[in-house]
One Martini backbone bead per residue (centre of mass of N, CA, C, O) as a GRO file, in nm:
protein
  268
    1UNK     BB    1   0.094   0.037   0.026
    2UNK     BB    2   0.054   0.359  -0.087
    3UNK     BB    3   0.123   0.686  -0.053
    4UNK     BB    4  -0.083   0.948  -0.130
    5UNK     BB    5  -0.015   1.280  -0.241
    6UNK     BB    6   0.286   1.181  -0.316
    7UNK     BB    7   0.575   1.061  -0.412
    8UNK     BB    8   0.593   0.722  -0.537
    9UNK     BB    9   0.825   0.402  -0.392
   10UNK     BB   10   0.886   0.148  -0.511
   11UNK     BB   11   0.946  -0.143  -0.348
   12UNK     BB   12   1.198  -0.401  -0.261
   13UNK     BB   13   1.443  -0.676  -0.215
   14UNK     BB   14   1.719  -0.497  -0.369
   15UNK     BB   15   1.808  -0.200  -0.332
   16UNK     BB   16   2.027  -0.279  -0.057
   17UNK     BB   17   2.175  -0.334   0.171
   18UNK     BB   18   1.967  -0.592   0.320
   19UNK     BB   19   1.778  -0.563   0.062
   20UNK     BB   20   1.731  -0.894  -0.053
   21UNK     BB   21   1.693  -1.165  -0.218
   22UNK     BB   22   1.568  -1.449  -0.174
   23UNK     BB   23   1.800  -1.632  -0.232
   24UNK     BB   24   1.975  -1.482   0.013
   25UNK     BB   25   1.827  -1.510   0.282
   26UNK     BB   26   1.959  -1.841   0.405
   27UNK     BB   27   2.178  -1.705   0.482
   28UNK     BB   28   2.353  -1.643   0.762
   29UNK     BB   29   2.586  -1.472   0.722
   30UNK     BB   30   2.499  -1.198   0.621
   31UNK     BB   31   2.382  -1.047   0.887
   32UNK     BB   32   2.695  -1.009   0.991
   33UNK     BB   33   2.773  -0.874   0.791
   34UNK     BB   34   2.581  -0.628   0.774
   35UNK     BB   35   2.673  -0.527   1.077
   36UNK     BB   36   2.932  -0.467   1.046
   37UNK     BB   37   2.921  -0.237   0.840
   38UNK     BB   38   2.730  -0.054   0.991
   39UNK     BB   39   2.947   0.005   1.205
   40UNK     BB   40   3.138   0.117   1.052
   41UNK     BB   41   2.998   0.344   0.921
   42UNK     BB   42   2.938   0.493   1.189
   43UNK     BB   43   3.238   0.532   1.259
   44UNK     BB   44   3.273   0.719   1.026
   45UNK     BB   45   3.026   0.919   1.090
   46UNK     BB   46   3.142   1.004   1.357
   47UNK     BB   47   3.424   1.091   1.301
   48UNK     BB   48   3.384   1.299   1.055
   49UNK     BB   49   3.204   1.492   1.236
   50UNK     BB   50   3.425   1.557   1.481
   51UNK     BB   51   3.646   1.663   1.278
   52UNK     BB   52   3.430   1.909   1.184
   53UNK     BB   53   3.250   1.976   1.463
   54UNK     BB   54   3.316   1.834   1.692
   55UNK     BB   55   3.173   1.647   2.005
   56UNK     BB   56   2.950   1.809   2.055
   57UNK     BB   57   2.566   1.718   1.967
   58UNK     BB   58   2.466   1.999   2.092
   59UNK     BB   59   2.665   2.154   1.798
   60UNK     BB   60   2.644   1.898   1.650
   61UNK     BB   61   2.446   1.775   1.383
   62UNK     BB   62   2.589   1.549   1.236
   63UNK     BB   63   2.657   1.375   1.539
   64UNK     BB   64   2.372   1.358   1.605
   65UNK     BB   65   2.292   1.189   1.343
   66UNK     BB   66   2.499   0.955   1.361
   67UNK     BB   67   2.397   0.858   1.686
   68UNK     BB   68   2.121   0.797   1.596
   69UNK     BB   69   2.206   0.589   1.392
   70UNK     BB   70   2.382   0.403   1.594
   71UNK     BB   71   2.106   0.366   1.805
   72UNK     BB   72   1.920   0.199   1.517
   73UNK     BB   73   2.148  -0.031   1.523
   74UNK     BB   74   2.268  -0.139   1.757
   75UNK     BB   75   2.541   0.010   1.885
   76UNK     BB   76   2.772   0.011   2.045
   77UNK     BB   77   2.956   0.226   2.287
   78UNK     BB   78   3.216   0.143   2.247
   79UNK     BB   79   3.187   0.239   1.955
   80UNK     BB   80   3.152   0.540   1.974
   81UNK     BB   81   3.345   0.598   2.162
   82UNK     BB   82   3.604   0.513   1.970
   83UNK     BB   83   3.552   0.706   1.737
   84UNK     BB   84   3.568   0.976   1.948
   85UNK     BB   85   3.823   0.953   1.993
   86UNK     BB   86   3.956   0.872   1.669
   87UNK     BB   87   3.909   1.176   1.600
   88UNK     BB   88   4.155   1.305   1.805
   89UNK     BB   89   4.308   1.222   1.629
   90UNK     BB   90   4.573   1.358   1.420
   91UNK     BB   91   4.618   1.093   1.264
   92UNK     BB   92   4.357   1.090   1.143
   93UNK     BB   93   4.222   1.054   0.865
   94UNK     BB   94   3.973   1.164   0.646
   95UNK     BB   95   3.688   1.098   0.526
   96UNK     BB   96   3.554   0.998   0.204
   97UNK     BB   97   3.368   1.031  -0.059
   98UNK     BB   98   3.246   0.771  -0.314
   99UNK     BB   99   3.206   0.682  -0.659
  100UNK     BB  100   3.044   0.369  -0.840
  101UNK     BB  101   2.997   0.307  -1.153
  102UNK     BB  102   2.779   0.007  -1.307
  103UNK     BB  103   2.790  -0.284  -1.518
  104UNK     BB  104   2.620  -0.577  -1.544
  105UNK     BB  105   2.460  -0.790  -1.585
  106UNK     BB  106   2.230  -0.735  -1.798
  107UNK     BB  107   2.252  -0.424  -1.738
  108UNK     BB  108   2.262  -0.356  -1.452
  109UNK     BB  109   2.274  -0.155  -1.179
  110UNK     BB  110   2.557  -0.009  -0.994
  111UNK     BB  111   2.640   0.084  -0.661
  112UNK     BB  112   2.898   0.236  -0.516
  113UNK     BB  113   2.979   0.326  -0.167
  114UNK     BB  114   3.235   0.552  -0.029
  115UNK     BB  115   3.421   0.533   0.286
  116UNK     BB  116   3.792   0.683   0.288
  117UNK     BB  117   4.120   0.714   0.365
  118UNK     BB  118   4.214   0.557   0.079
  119UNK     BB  119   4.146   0.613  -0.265
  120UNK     BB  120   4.333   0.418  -0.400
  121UNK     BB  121   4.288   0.138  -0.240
  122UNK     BB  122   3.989   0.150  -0.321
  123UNK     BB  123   4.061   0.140  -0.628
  124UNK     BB  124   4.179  -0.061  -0.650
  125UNK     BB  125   3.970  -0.321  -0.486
  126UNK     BB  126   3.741  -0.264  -0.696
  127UNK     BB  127   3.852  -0.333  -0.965
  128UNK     BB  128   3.943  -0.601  -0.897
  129UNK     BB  129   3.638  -0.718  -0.860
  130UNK     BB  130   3.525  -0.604  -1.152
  131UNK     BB  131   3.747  -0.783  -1.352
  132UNK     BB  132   3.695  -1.053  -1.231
  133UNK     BB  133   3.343  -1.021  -1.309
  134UNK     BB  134   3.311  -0.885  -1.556
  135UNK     BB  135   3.267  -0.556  -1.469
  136UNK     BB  136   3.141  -0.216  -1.585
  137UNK     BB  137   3.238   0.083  -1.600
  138UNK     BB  138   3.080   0.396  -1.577
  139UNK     BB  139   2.966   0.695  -1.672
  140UNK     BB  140   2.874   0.975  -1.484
  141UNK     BB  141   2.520   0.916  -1.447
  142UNK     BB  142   2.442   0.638  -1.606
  143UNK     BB  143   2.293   0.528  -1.308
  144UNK     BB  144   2.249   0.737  -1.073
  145UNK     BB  145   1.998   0.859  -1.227
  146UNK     BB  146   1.804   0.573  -1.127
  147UNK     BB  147   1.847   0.702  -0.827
  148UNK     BB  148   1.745   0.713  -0.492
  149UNK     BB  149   1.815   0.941  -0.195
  150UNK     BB  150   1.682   0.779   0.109
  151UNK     BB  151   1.502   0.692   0.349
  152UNK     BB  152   1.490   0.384   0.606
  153UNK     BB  153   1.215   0.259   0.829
  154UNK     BB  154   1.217  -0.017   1.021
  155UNK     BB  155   0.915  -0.154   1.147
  156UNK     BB  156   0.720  -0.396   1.351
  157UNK     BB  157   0.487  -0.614   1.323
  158UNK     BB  158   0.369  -0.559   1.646
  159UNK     BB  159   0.339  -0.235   1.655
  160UNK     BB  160   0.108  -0.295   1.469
  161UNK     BB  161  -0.239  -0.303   1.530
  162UNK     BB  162  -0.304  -0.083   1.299
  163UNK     BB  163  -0.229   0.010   0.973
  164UNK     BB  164  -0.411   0.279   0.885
  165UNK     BB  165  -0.338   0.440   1.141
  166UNK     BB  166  -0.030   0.403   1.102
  167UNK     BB  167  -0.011   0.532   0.817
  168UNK     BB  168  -0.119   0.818   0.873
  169UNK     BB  169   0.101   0.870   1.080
  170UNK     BB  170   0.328   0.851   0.876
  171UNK     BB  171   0.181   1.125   0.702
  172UNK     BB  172   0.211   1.311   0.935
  173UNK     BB  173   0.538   1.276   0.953
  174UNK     BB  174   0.643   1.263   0.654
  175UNK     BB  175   0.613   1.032   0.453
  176UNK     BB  176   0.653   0.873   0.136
  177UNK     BB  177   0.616   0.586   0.238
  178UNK     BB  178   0.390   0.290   0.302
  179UNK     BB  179   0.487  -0.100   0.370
  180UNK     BB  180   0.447  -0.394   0.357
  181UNK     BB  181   0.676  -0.679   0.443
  182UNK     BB  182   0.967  -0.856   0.412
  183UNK     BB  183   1.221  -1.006   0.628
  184UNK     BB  184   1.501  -1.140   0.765
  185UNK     BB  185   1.603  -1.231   1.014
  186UNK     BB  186   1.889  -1.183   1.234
  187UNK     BB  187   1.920  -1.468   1.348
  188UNK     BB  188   1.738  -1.622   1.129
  189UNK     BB  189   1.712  -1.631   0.772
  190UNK     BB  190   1.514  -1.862   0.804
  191UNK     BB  191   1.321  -1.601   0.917
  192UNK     BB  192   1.019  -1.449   0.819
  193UNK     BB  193   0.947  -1.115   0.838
  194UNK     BB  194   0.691  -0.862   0.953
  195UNK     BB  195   0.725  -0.520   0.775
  196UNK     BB  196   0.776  -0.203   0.793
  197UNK     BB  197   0.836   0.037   0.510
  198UNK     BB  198   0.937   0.347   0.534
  199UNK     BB  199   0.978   0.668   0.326
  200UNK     BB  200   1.210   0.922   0.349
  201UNK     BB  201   1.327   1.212   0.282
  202UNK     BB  202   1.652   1.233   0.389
  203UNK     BB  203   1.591   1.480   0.586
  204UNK     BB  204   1.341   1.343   0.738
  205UNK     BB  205   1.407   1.075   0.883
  206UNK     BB  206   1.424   1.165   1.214
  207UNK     BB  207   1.156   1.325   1.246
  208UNK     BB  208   0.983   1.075   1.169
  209UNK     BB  209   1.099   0.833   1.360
  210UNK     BB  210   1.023   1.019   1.618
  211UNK     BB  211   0.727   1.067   1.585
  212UNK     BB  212   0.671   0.774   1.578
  213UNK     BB  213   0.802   0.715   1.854
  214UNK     BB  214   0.579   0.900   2.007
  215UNK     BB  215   0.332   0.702   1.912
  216UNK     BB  216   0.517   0.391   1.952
  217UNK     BB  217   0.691   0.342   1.694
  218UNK     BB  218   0.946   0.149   1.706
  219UNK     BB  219   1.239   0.123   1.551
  220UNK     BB  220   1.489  -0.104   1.411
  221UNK     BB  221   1.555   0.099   1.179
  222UNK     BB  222   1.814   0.370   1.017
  223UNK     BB  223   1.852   0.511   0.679
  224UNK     BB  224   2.061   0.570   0.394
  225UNK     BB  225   1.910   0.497   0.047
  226UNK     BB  226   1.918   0.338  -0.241
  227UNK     BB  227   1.629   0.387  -0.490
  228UNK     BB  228   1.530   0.261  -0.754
  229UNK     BB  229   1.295   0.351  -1.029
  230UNK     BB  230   1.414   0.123  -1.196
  231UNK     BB  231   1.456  -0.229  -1.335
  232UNK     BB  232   1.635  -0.522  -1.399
  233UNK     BB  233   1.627  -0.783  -1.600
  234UNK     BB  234   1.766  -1.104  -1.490
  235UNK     BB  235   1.871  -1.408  -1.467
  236UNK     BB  236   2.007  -1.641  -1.310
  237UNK     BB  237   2.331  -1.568  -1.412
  238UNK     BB  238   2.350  -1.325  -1.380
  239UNK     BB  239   2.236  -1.260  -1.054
  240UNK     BB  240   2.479  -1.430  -0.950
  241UNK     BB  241   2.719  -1.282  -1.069
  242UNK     BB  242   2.637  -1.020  -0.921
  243UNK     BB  243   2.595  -1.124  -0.610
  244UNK     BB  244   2.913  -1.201  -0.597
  245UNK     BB  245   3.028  -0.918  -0.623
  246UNK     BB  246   2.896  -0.753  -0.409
  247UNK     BB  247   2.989  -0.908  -0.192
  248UNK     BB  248   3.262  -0.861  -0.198
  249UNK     BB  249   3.221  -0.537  -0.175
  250UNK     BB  250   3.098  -0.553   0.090
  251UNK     BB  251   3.368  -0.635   0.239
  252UNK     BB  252   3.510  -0.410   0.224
  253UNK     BB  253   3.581  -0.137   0.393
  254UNK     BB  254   3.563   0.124   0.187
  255UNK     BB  255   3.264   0.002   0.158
  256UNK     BB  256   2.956   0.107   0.251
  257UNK     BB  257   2.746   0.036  -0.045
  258UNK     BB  258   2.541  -0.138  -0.228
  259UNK     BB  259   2.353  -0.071  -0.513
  260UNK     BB  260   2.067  -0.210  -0.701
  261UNK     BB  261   1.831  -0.288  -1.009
  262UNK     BB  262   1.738  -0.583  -0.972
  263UNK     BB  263   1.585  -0.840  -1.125
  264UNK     BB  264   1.415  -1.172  -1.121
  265UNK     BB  265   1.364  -1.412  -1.363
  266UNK     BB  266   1.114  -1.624  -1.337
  267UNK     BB  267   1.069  -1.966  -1.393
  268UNK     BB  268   0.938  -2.218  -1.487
   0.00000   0.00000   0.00000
């Protein structure tokens, strides 16, 4: 169910990091992997916040919004501390942001994205990942025109008592779209639960998921992820040949998270 009256972006279950096709809902590993990329992502966005704007949190809007991001991800205490005296070492590098875009199989668009202290680093283990599963840079511009940059709050259906009045309560907050969905539980991926999915402008994320849950609507998750506009249709071996590289550029330190816009052409 999308919410009418505002501009509208149908989710499905392939945007974004964590938000993987069924073939690989059942790894165990992925939910650890996904964990751990989350966690580095804080810290580096605590540490740039901190290099950027001070360590106090009520005059840094940056590290105010990093730290509400990693308290929504469930990072631990200790890891956010750590990132807060790492960003006070003048010997700690500055992380930058950076982008690549690329062709899969099947013609996929693919987004690749960096937050890193040594681009050069970062680039060099990036195209190694690329040139190996032989997919291609493409030109700037040429695939992230199909993407948008979306918040993303995942709400869990146990705490949703009436779904209407729930969705109101999202467009009175703020919400670009909201609607029920599914996905593997964290502790065991072979137990698929059902949850909301809510969607707001990247600069509302935190003040509708505040809404929320002043309204009672605890979330479990809150991101800023590549939303595609348009999906492409690729077969299972272009799928699984994209999501081979995929996982390997996940793995990468220096890869923040990657967007796909595949969709799986199921078999008769």
């Amino acid at each position: 169910v999308a919410i009418s009256g505002r501009r509208e972006f149908r989710s499905s279950p392939g945007w974004w990091m964590g938000r993987r096709s069924e073939k690989i809902k059942n790894r165990k590993s992925a939910s650890e992997r996904l964990r751990t990329k989350i966690y580095a992502r804080c810290g580096k966005m605590i540490t740039t916040a901190v290099k950027s704007g001070g360590p106090d949190p009520t005059t840094n809007k940056a590290l105010a919004n990093a730290l509400d991001f990693a308290r929504s991800n469930s990072v631990p205490k200790d890891n956010i501390e750590r990132a807060i005296e790492r960003a006070s070492n003048k010997d700690q590098a500055d992380f930058k942001e950076g982008m690549f875009e690329t062709y899969g199989h099947g013609g996929a668009g693919i987004l690749i994205q960096v937050l890193t202290d040594n681009s050069n680093r970062a680039a060099a283990e990036i195209r190694g990942v690329l040139n190996k599963h032989q997919l291609k840079i493409a030109s700037a511009g040429s695939v992230s025109f199909n993407f948008d940059r979306r918040g993303i709050l995942t709400i869990p259906d146990a705490v949703v008592k009436d779904g209407e009045e729930f969705m109101l309560a999202a467009i009175e907050a703020g919400a670009e779209e909201c609607e029920p969905t599914e996905e593997p539980d964290e502790k065991d991926e072979t137990i698929i639960k059902r949850v909301w999915s809510i969607q707001t402008l990247p600069e509302d994320l935190f003040n509708v998921k505040q809404c929320l849950e002043d309204a009672g609507y605890q979330a479990d998750s809150a991101s800023l992820e590549m939303v595609p506009k348009t999906f492409s249709d690729c077969a299972e071996e272009e799928y699984d040949s994209n999501l081979k590289a995929i996982e390997l550029l996940e793995d990468l330190d220096d890869v923040d998270g990657v967007a796909h816009n595949m969709r799986l052409i199921e078999s008769d």
